[in-house]
Short mmCIF file of C-alpha atoms and ligand atoms in Angstrom, two decimals:
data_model
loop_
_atom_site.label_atom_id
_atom_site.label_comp_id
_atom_site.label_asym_id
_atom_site.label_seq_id
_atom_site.Cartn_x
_atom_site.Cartn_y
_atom_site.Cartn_z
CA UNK A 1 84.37 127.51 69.55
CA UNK A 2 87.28 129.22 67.63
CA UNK A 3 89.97 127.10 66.10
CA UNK A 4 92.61 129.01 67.90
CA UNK A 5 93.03 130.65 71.61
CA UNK A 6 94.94 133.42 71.73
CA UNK A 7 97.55 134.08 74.15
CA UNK A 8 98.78 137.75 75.11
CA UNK A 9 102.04 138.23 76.71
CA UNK A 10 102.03 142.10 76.89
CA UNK A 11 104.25 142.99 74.07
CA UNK A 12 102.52 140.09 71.39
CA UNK A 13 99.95 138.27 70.90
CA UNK A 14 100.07 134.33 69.72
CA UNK A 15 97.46 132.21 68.14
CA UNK A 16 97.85 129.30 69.09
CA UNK A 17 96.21 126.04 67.16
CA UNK A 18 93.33 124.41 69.25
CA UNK A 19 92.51 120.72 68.55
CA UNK A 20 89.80 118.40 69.60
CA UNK A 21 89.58 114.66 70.75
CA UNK A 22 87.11 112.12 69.50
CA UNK A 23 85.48 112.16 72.75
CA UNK A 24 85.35 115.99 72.90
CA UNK A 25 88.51 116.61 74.74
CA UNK A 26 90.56 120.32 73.96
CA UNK A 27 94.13 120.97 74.06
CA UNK A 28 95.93 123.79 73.23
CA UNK A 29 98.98 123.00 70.32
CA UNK A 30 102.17 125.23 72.19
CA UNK A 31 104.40 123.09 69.97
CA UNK A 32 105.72 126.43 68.05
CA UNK A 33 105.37 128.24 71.58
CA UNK A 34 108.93 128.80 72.05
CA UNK A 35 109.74 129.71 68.62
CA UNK A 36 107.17 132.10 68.18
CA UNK A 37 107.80 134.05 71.44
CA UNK A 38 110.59 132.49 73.46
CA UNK A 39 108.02 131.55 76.08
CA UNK A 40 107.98 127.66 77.21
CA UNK A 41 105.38 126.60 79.52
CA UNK A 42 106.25 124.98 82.88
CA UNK A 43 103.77 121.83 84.25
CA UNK A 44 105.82 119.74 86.93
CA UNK A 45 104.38 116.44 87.17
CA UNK A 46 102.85 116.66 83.57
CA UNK A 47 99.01 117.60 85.36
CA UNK A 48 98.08 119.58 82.18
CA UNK A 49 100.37 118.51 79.33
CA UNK A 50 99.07 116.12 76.95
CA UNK A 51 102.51 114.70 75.74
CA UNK A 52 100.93 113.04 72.74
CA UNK A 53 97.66 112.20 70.74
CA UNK A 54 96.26 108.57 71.08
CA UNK A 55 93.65 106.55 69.68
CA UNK A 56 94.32 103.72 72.17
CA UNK A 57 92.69 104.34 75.57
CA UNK A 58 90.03 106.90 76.40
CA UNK A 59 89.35 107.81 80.00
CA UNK A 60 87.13 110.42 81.58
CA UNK A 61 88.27 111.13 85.30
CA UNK A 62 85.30 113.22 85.99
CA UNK A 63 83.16 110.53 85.52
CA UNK A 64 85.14 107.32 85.45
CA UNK A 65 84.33 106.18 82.39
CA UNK A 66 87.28 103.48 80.74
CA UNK A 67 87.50 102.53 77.01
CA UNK A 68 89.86 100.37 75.63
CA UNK A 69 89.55 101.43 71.54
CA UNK A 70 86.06 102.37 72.17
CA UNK A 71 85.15 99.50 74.52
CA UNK A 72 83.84 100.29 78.13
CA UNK A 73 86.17 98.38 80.50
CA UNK A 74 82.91 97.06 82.40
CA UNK A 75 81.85 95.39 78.82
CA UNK A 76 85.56 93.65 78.64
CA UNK A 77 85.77 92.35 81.74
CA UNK A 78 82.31 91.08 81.57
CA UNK A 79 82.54 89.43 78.10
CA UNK A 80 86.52 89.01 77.22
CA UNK A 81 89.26 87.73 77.92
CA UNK A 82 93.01 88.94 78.59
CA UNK A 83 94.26 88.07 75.05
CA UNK A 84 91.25 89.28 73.33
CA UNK A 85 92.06 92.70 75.31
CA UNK A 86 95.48 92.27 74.02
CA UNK A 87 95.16 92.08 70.64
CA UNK A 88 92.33 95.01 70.69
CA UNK A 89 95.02 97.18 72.50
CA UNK A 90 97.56 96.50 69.93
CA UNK A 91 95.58 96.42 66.97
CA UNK A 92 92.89 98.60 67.16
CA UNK A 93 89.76 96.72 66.46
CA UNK A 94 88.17 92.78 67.99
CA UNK A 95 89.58 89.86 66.21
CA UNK A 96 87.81 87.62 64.44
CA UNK A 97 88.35 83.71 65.34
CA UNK A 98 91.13 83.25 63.25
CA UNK A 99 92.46 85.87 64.06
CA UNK A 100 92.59 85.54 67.79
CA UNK A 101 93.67 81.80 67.34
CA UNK A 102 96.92 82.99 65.02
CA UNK A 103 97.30 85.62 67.94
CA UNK A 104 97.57 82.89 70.38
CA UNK A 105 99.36 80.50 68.64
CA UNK A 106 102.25 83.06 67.93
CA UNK A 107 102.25 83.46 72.13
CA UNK A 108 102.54 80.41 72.85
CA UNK A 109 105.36 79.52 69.74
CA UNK A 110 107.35 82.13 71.67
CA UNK A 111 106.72 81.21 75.41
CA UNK A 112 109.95 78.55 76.00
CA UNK A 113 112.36 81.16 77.65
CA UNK A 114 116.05 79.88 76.32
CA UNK A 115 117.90 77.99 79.13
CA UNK A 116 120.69 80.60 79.57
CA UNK A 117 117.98 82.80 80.95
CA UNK A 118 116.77 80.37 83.08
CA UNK A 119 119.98 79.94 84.57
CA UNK A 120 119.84 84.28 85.34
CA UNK A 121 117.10 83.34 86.77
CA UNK A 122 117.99 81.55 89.16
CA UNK A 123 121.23 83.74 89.78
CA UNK A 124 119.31 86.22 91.66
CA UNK A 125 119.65 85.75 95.03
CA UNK A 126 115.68 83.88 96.28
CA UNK A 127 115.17 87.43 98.52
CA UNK A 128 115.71 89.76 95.43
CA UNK A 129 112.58 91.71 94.73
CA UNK A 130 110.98 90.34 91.95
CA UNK A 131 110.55 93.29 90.40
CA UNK A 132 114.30 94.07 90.05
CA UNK A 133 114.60 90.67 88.66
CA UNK A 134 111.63 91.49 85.98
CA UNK A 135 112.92 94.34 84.73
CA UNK A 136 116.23 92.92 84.35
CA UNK A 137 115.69 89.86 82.35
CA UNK A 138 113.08 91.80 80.22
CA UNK A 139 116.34 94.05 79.31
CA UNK A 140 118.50 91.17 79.09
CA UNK A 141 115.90 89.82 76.30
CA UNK A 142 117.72 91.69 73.82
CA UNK A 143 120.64 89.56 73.74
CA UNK A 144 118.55 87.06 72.54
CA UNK A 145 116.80 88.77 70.46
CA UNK A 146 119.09 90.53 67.91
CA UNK A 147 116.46 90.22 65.02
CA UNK A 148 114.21 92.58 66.80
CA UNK A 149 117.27 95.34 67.60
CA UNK A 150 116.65 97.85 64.56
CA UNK A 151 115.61 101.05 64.99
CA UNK A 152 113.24 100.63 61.68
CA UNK A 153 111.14 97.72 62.73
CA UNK A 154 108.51 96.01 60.29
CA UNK A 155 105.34 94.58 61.43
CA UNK A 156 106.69 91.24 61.28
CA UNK A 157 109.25 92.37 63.87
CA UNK A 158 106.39 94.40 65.76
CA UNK A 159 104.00 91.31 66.49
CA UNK A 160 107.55 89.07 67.10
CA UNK A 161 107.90 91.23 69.97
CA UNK A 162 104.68 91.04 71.28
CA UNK A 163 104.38 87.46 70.92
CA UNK A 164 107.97 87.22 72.69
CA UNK A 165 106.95 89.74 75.79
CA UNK A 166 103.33 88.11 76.20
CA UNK A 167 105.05 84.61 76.30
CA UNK A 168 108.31 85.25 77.89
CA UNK A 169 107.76 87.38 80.84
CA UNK A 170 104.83 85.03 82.44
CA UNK A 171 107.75 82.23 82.64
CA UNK A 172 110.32 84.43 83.63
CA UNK A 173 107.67 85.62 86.32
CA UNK A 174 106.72 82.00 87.66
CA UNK A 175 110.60 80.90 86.91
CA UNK A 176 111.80 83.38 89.61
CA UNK A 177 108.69 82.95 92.26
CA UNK A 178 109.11 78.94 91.91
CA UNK A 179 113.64 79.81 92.69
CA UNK A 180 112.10 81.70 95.36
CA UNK A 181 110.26 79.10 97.32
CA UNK A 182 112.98 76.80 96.22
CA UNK A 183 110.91 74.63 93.57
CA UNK A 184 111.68 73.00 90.40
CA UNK A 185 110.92 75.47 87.19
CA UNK A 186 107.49 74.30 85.51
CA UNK A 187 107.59 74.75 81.84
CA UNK A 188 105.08 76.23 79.78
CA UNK A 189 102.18 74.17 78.60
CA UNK A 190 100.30 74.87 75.29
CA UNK A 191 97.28 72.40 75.99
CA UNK A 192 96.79 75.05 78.50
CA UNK A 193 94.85 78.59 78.10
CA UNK A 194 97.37 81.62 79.09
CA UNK A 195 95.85 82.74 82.56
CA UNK A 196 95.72 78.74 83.67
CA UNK A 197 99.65 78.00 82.01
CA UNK A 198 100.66 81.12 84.34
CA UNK A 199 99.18 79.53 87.28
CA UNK A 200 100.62 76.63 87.06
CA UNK A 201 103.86 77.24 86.15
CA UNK A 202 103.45 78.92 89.25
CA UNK A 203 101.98 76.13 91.13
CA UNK A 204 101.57 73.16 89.49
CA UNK A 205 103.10 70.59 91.78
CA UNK A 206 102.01 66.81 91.31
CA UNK A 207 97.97 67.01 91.75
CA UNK A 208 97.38 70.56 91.13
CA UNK A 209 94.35 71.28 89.05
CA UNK A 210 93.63 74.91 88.07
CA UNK A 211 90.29 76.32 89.32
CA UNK A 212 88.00 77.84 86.51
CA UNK A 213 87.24 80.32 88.93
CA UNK A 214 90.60 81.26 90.22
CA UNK A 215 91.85 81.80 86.31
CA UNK A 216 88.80 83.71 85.38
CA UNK A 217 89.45 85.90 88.98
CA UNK A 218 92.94 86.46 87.21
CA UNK A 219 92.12 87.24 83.63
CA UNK A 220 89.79 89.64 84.54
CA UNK A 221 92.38 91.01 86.62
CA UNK A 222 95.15 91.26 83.76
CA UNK A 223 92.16 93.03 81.55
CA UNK A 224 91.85 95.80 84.06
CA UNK A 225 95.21 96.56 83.87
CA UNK A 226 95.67 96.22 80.42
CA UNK A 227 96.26 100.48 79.65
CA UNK A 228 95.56 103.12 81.43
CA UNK A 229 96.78 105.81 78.90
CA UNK A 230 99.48 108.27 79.37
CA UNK A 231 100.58 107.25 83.43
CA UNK A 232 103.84 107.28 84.45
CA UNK A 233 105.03 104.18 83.03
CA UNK A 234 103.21 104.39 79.71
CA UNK A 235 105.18 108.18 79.77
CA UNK A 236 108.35 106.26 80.45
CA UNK A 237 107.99 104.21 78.02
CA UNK A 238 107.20 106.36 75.17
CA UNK A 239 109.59 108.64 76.66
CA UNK A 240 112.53 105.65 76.26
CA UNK A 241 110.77 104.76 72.62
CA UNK A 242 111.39 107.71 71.22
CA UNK A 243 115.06 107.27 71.20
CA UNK A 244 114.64 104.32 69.58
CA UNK A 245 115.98 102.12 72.08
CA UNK A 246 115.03 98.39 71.18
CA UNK A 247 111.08 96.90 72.86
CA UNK A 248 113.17 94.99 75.33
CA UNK A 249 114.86 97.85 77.06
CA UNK A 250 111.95 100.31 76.43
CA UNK A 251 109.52 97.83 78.16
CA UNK A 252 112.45 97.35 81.00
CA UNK A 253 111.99 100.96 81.59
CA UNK A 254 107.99 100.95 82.11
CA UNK A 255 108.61 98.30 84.62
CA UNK A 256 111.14 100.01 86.42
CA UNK A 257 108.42 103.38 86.62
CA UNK A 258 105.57 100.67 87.42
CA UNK A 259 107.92 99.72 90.61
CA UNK A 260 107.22 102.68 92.61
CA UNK A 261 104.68 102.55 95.38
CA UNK A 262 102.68 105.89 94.11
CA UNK A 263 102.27 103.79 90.90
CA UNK A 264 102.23 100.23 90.45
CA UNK A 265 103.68 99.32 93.60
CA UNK A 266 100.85 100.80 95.42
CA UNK A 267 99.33 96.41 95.37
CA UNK A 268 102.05 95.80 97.27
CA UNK A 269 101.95 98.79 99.48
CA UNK A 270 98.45 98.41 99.91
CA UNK A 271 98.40 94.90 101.59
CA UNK A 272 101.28 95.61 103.89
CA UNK A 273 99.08 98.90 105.07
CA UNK A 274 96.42 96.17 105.87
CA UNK A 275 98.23 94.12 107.38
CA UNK A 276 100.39 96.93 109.60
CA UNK A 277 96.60 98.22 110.53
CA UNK A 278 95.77 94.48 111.82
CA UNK A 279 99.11 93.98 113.38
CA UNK A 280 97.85 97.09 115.31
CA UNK A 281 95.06 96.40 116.46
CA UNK A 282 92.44 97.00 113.43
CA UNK A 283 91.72 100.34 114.20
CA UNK A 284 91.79 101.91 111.07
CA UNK A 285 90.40 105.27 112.03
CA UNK A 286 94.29 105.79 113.43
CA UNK A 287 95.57 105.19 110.30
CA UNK A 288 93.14 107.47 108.59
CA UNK A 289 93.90 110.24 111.03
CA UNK A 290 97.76 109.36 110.04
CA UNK A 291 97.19 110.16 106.12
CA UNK A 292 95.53 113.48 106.99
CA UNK A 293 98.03 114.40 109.28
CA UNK A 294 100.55 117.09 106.67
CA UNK A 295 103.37 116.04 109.72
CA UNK A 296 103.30 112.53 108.69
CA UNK A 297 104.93 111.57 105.27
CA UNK A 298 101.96 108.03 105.80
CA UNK A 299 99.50 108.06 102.79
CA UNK A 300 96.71 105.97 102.42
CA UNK A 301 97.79 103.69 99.84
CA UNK A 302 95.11 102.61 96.77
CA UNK A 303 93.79 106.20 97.43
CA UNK A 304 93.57 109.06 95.16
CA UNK A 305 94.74 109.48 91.75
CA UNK A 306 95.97 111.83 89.29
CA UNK A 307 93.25 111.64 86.88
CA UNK A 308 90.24 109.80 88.64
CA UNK A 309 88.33 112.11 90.77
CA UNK A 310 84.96 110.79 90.99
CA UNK A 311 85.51 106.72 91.41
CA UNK A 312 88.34 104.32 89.48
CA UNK A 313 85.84 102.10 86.91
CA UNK A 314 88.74 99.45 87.70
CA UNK A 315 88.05 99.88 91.38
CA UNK A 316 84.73 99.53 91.53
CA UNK A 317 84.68 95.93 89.29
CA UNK A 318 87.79 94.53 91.53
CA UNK A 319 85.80 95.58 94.83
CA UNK A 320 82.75 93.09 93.55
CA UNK A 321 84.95 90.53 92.00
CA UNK A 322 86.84 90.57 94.98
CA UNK A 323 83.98 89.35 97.21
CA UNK A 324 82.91 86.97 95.16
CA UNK A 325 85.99 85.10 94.66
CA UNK A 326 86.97 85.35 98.50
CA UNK A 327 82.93 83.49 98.79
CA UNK A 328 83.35 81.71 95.88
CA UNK A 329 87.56 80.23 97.40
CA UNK A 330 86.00 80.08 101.11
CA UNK A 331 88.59 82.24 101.96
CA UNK A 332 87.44 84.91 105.42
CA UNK A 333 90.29 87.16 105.04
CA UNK A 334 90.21 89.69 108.47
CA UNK A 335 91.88 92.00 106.34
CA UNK A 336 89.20 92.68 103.54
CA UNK A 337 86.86 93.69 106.14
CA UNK A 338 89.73 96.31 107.67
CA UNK A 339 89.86 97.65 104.07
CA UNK A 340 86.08 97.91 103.35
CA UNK A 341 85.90 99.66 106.74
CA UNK A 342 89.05 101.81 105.64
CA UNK A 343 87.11 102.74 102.37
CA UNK A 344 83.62 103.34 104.04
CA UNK A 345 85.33 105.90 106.44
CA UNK A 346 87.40 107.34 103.82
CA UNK A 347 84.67 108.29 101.33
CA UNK A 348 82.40 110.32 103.69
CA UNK A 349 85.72 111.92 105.78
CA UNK A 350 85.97 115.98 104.78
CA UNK A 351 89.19 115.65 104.00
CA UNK A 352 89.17 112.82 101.08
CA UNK A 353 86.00 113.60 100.28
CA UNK A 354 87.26 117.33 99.45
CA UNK A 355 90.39 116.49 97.77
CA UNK A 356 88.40 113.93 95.58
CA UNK A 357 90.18 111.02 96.79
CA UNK A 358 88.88 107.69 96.05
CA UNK A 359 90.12 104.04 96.20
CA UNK A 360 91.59 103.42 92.84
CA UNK A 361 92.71 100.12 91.18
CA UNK A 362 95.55 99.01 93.77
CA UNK A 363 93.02 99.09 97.09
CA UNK A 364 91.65 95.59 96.68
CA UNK A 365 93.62 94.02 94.18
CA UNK A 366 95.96 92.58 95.93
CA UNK A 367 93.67 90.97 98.69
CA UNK A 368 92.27 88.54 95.51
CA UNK A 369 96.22 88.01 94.50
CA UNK A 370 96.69 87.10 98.56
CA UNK A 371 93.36 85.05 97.75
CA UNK A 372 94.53 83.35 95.23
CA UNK A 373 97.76 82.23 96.99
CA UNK A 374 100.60 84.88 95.39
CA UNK A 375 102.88 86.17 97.62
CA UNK A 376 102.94 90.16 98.09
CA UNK A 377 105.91 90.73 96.30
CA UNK A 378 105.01 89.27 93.44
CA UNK A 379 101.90 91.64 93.22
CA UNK A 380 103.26 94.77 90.77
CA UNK A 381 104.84 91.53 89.14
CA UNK A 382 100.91 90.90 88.18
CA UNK A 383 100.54 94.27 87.13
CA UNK A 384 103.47 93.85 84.93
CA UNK A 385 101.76 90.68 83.08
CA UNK A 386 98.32 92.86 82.85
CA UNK A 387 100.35 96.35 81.76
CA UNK A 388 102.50 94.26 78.84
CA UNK A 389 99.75 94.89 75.92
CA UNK A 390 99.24 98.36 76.84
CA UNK A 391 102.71 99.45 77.07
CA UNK A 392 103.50 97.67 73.71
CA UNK A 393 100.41 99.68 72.02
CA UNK A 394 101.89 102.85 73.22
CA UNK A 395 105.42 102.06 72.01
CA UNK A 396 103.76 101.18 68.65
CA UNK A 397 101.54 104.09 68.05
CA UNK A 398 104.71 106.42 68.83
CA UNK A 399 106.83 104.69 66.62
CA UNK A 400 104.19 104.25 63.60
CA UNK A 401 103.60 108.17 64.36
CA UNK A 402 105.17 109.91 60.92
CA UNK A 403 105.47 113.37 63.32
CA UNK A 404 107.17 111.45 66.20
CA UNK A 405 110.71 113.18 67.26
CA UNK A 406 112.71 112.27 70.55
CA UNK A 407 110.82 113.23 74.06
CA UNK A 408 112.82 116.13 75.00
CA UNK A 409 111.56 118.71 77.47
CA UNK A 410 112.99 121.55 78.56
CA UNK A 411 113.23 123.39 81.88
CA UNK A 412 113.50 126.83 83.62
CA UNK A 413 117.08 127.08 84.85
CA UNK A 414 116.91 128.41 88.59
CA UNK A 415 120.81 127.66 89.37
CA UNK A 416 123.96 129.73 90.10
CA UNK A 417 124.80 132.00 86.60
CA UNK A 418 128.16 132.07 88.29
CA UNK A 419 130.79 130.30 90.33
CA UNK A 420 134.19 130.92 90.53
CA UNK A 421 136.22 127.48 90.11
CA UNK A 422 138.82 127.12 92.90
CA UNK A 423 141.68 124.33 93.63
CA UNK A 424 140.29 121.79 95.37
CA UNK A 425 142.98 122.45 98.24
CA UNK A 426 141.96 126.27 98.36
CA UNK A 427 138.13 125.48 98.76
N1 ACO B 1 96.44 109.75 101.27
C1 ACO B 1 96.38 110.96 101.87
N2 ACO B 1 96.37 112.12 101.19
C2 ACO B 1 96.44 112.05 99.86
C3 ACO B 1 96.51 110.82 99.17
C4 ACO B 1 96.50 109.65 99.93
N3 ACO B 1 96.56 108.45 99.32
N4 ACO B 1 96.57 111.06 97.84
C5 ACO B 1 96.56 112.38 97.70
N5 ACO B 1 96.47 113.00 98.92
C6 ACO B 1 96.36 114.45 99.17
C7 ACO B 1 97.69 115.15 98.92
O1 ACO B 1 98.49 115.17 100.08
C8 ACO B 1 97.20 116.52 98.50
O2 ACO B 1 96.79 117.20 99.66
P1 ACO B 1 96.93 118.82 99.75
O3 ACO B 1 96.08 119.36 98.63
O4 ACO B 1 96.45 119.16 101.10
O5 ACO B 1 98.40 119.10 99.54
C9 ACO B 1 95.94 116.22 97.69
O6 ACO B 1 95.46 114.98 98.20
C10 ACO B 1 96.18 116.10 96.18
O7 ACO B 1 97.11 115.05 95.98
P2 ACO B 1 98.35 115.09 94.99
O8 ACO B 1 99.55 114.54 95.69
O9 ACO B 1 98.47 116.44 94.36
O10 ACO B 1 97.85 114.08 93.91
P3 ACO B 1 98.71 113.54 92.71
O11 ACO B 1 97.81 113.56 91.55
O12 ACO B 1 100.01 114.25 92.58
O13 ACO B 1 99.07 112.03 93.16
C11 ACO B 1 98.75 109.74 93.65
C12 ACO B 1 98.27 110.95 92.82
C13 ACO B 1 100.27 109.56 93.46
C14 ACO B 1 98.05 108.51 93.14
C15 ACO B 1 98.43 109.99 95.14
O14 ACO B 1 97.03 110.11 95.30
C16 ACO B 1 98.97 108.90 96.04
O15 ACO B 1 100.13 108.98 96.44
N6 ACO B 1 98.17 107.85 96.36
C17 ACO B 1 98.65 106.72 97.13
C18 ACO B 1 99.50 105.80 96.25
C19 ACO B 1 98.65 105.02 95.27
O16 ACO B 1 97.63 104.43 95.62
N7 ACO B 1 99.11 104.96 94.03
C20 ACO B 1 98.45 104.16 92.96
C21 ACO B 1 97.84 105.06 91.94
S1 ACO B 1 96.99 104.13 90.70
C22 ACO B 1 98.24 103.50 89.76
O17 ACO B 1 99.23 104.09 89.52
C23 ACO B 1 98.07 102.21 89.25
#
């Protein structure tokens, strides 16, 4: 293949730089599109811009393959573990012991939240989403943080703020969900492994033990979530990065983009589809006839996805870990067997199966979070906890990138070229 495509507008011709991905992936360079010709090229909803090169996370939506720095994501959540996956993510290559222990160590040196944002904490009224309150105290971080507020930050100030983001928000998590029930805050253990402090600072009343089971069900839940290349809040939060806004308020901003139910707040919306389907009666073929229906604005939630269009790897390991925790807890929830009869139905309907529309990561998370006793609201929350390593790899990359300049897109301006100002008594 030639090094350059060539693009001819009528009265020119451009060549225009081609470049090639490890895995064999093509993009055309447009970057001196505009100043060549005076051409810009329009993509709403980014489908076909790649906004930025990456040697972080590779996925293949034709096939559903997913590599974290080379990794399959089968192979991680087989044989890892969610800090392991963290420190791949954000450094590129497996730790060795010492290495991981150091890793850990700096977590856990940086998991006691100060007490003045415990008290913000428990400001927020207990019904506040918990999202809102996530994405508020991860900004407010910065104020107690100043050390980490340059705009030229070393890599002692880099793995500061991982340490502080991979400690802190877990507490602030459990901090607000125990305020919301009511209960007394549970500090942060050490003797405890990260997955097992999280649950129970979440629920470690007097006698509470954490199951094995329950915190592997969990950490292989926070390693599926751990990047997922450029989506919308990884975009965000390069996007924010770029201005050089401090970690704290760059990460706020991926959370806030995570929030939205055609992103990560599809867990949540997922679960309250099941349970609206039950509510009704179970029949799910209604609700299937809803989603096809152009009329009705109803989608089927933890289906379809930008990039995936053959099956979601992440999908297809929560489906089987998801039935053998639910065995494995005792737990007969009515509402797995609505959404494996949902799913069936779904994959061999004309309409899904010709738009390529599959059940993606959201579609039976959340029924192991319900397993494992977290309430629905808290469920993007989990994504949050999973997403933290991935985000910060993306912010790093784009800040240690020599060619990075502000995001900045530009448009196609469709408005008025004139109106005539009038007194606002004469209009
Ligand atoms: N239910 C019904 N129809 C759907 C669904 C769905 N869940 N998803 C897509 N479609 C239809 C669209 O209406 C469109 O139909 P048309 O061609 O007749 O107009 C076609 O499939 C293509 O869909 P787009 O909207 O173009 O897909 P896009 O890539 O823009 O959106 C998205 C992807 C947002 C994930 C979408 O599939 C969706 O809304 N799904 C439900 C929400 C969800 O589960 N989000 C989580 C995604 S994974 C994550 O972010 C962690």
């Amino acid at each position: 293949m030639s090094d350059a495509a060539k693009l001819d507008l009528g009265t020119q011709t451009v060549e225009l730089p081609i470049i090639e991905g490890s895995e064999g992936e093509k993009a055309i360079d447009i970057s001196a599109l505009r100043s060549q010709t005076g051409f810009i090229t329009i993509d709403p909803g980014y489908g076909n811009t790649g906004s930025c090169t990456s040697g972080i996370t590779f996925l293949n939506g034709e096939v559903g393959i997913l590599k974290y720095r080379g990794v399959p994501i089968e192979v991680l959540a087989e044989r890892s573990n969610f800090l392991e996956v963290s420190y791949l993510l954000a450094h590129g290559g497996l730790p060795k012991k010492a290495e991981l222990e150091h890793f850990s160590n700096g977590i856990k040196k940086h998991s006691h939240i100060p007490s003045e944002i415990l008290d913000m904490v428990k400001c927020f009224p207990k019904t506040a989403h918990p999202m809102g309150v996530m994405s508020a105290i991860t900004s407010a971080l910065s104020g107690f943080n100043d050390q980490l507020l340059t705009s030229n930050v070393t890599d002692e100030q880099k793995e500061e703020s991982m340490s502080i983001l991979l400690g802190q928000l877990p507490v602030i998590a459990a901090a607000f969900y125990r305020h919301s029930q009511s209960k007394e805050f549970i500090p942060p253990r050490e003797d405890l492994d990260y997955v097992s402090n999280f649950l129970n600072m979440l629920f470690g009343d007097d006698g509470y033990v954490v199951d094995p089971e329950v915190a592997r069900a969990l950490d292989i839940l926070l390693i599926l979530h751990g990047d997922h290349e450029q989506n919308c809040s990884a975009s965000t939060v390069r996007m924010v990065g770029s201005s050089k806004a401090n970690i704290f308020a760059t990460i706020s901003a991926g959370i806030d983009a995570l929030w939205g139910p055609l992103h990560g707040g599809a867990n949540q919306a997922v679960l309250e589809m099941l349970a609206a389907i039950q509510e009704d009666g179970g029949d799910y073929k209604k609700f299937l006839a809803k989603a096809k229906d152009k009329e009705d604005p109803f989608k089927l939630m933890g289906f379809g996805h930008r990039v995936y269009k053959n099956f979601d790897p992440r999908a297809k390991i929560i489906k089987s870990a998801c039935d053998t925790i639910l065995n494995k807890l005792g737990v007969k929830d009515p509402i797995l067997d609505i959404a494996k009869g949902l799913e069936e139905q779904a994959l061999v309907d004309k309409y899904f199966v010709d738009r390529k529309l599959y059940p993606n990561v959201d579609f039976y998370s959340g029924i192991i979070y319900k397993a494992l006793g977290i309430p629905v609201n808290m469920f993007t929350v989990m994504f949050i906890l999973g997403r933290i390593p991935g985000w910060f790899s993306q912010w790093k990359e784009l800040i240690e990138d020599p060619k990075m300049r502000i995001c900045r897109p530009r448009q196609i301006y469709t408005g008025n070229t004139t109106l005539n100002y009038s007194d606002i008594g004469e209009r």
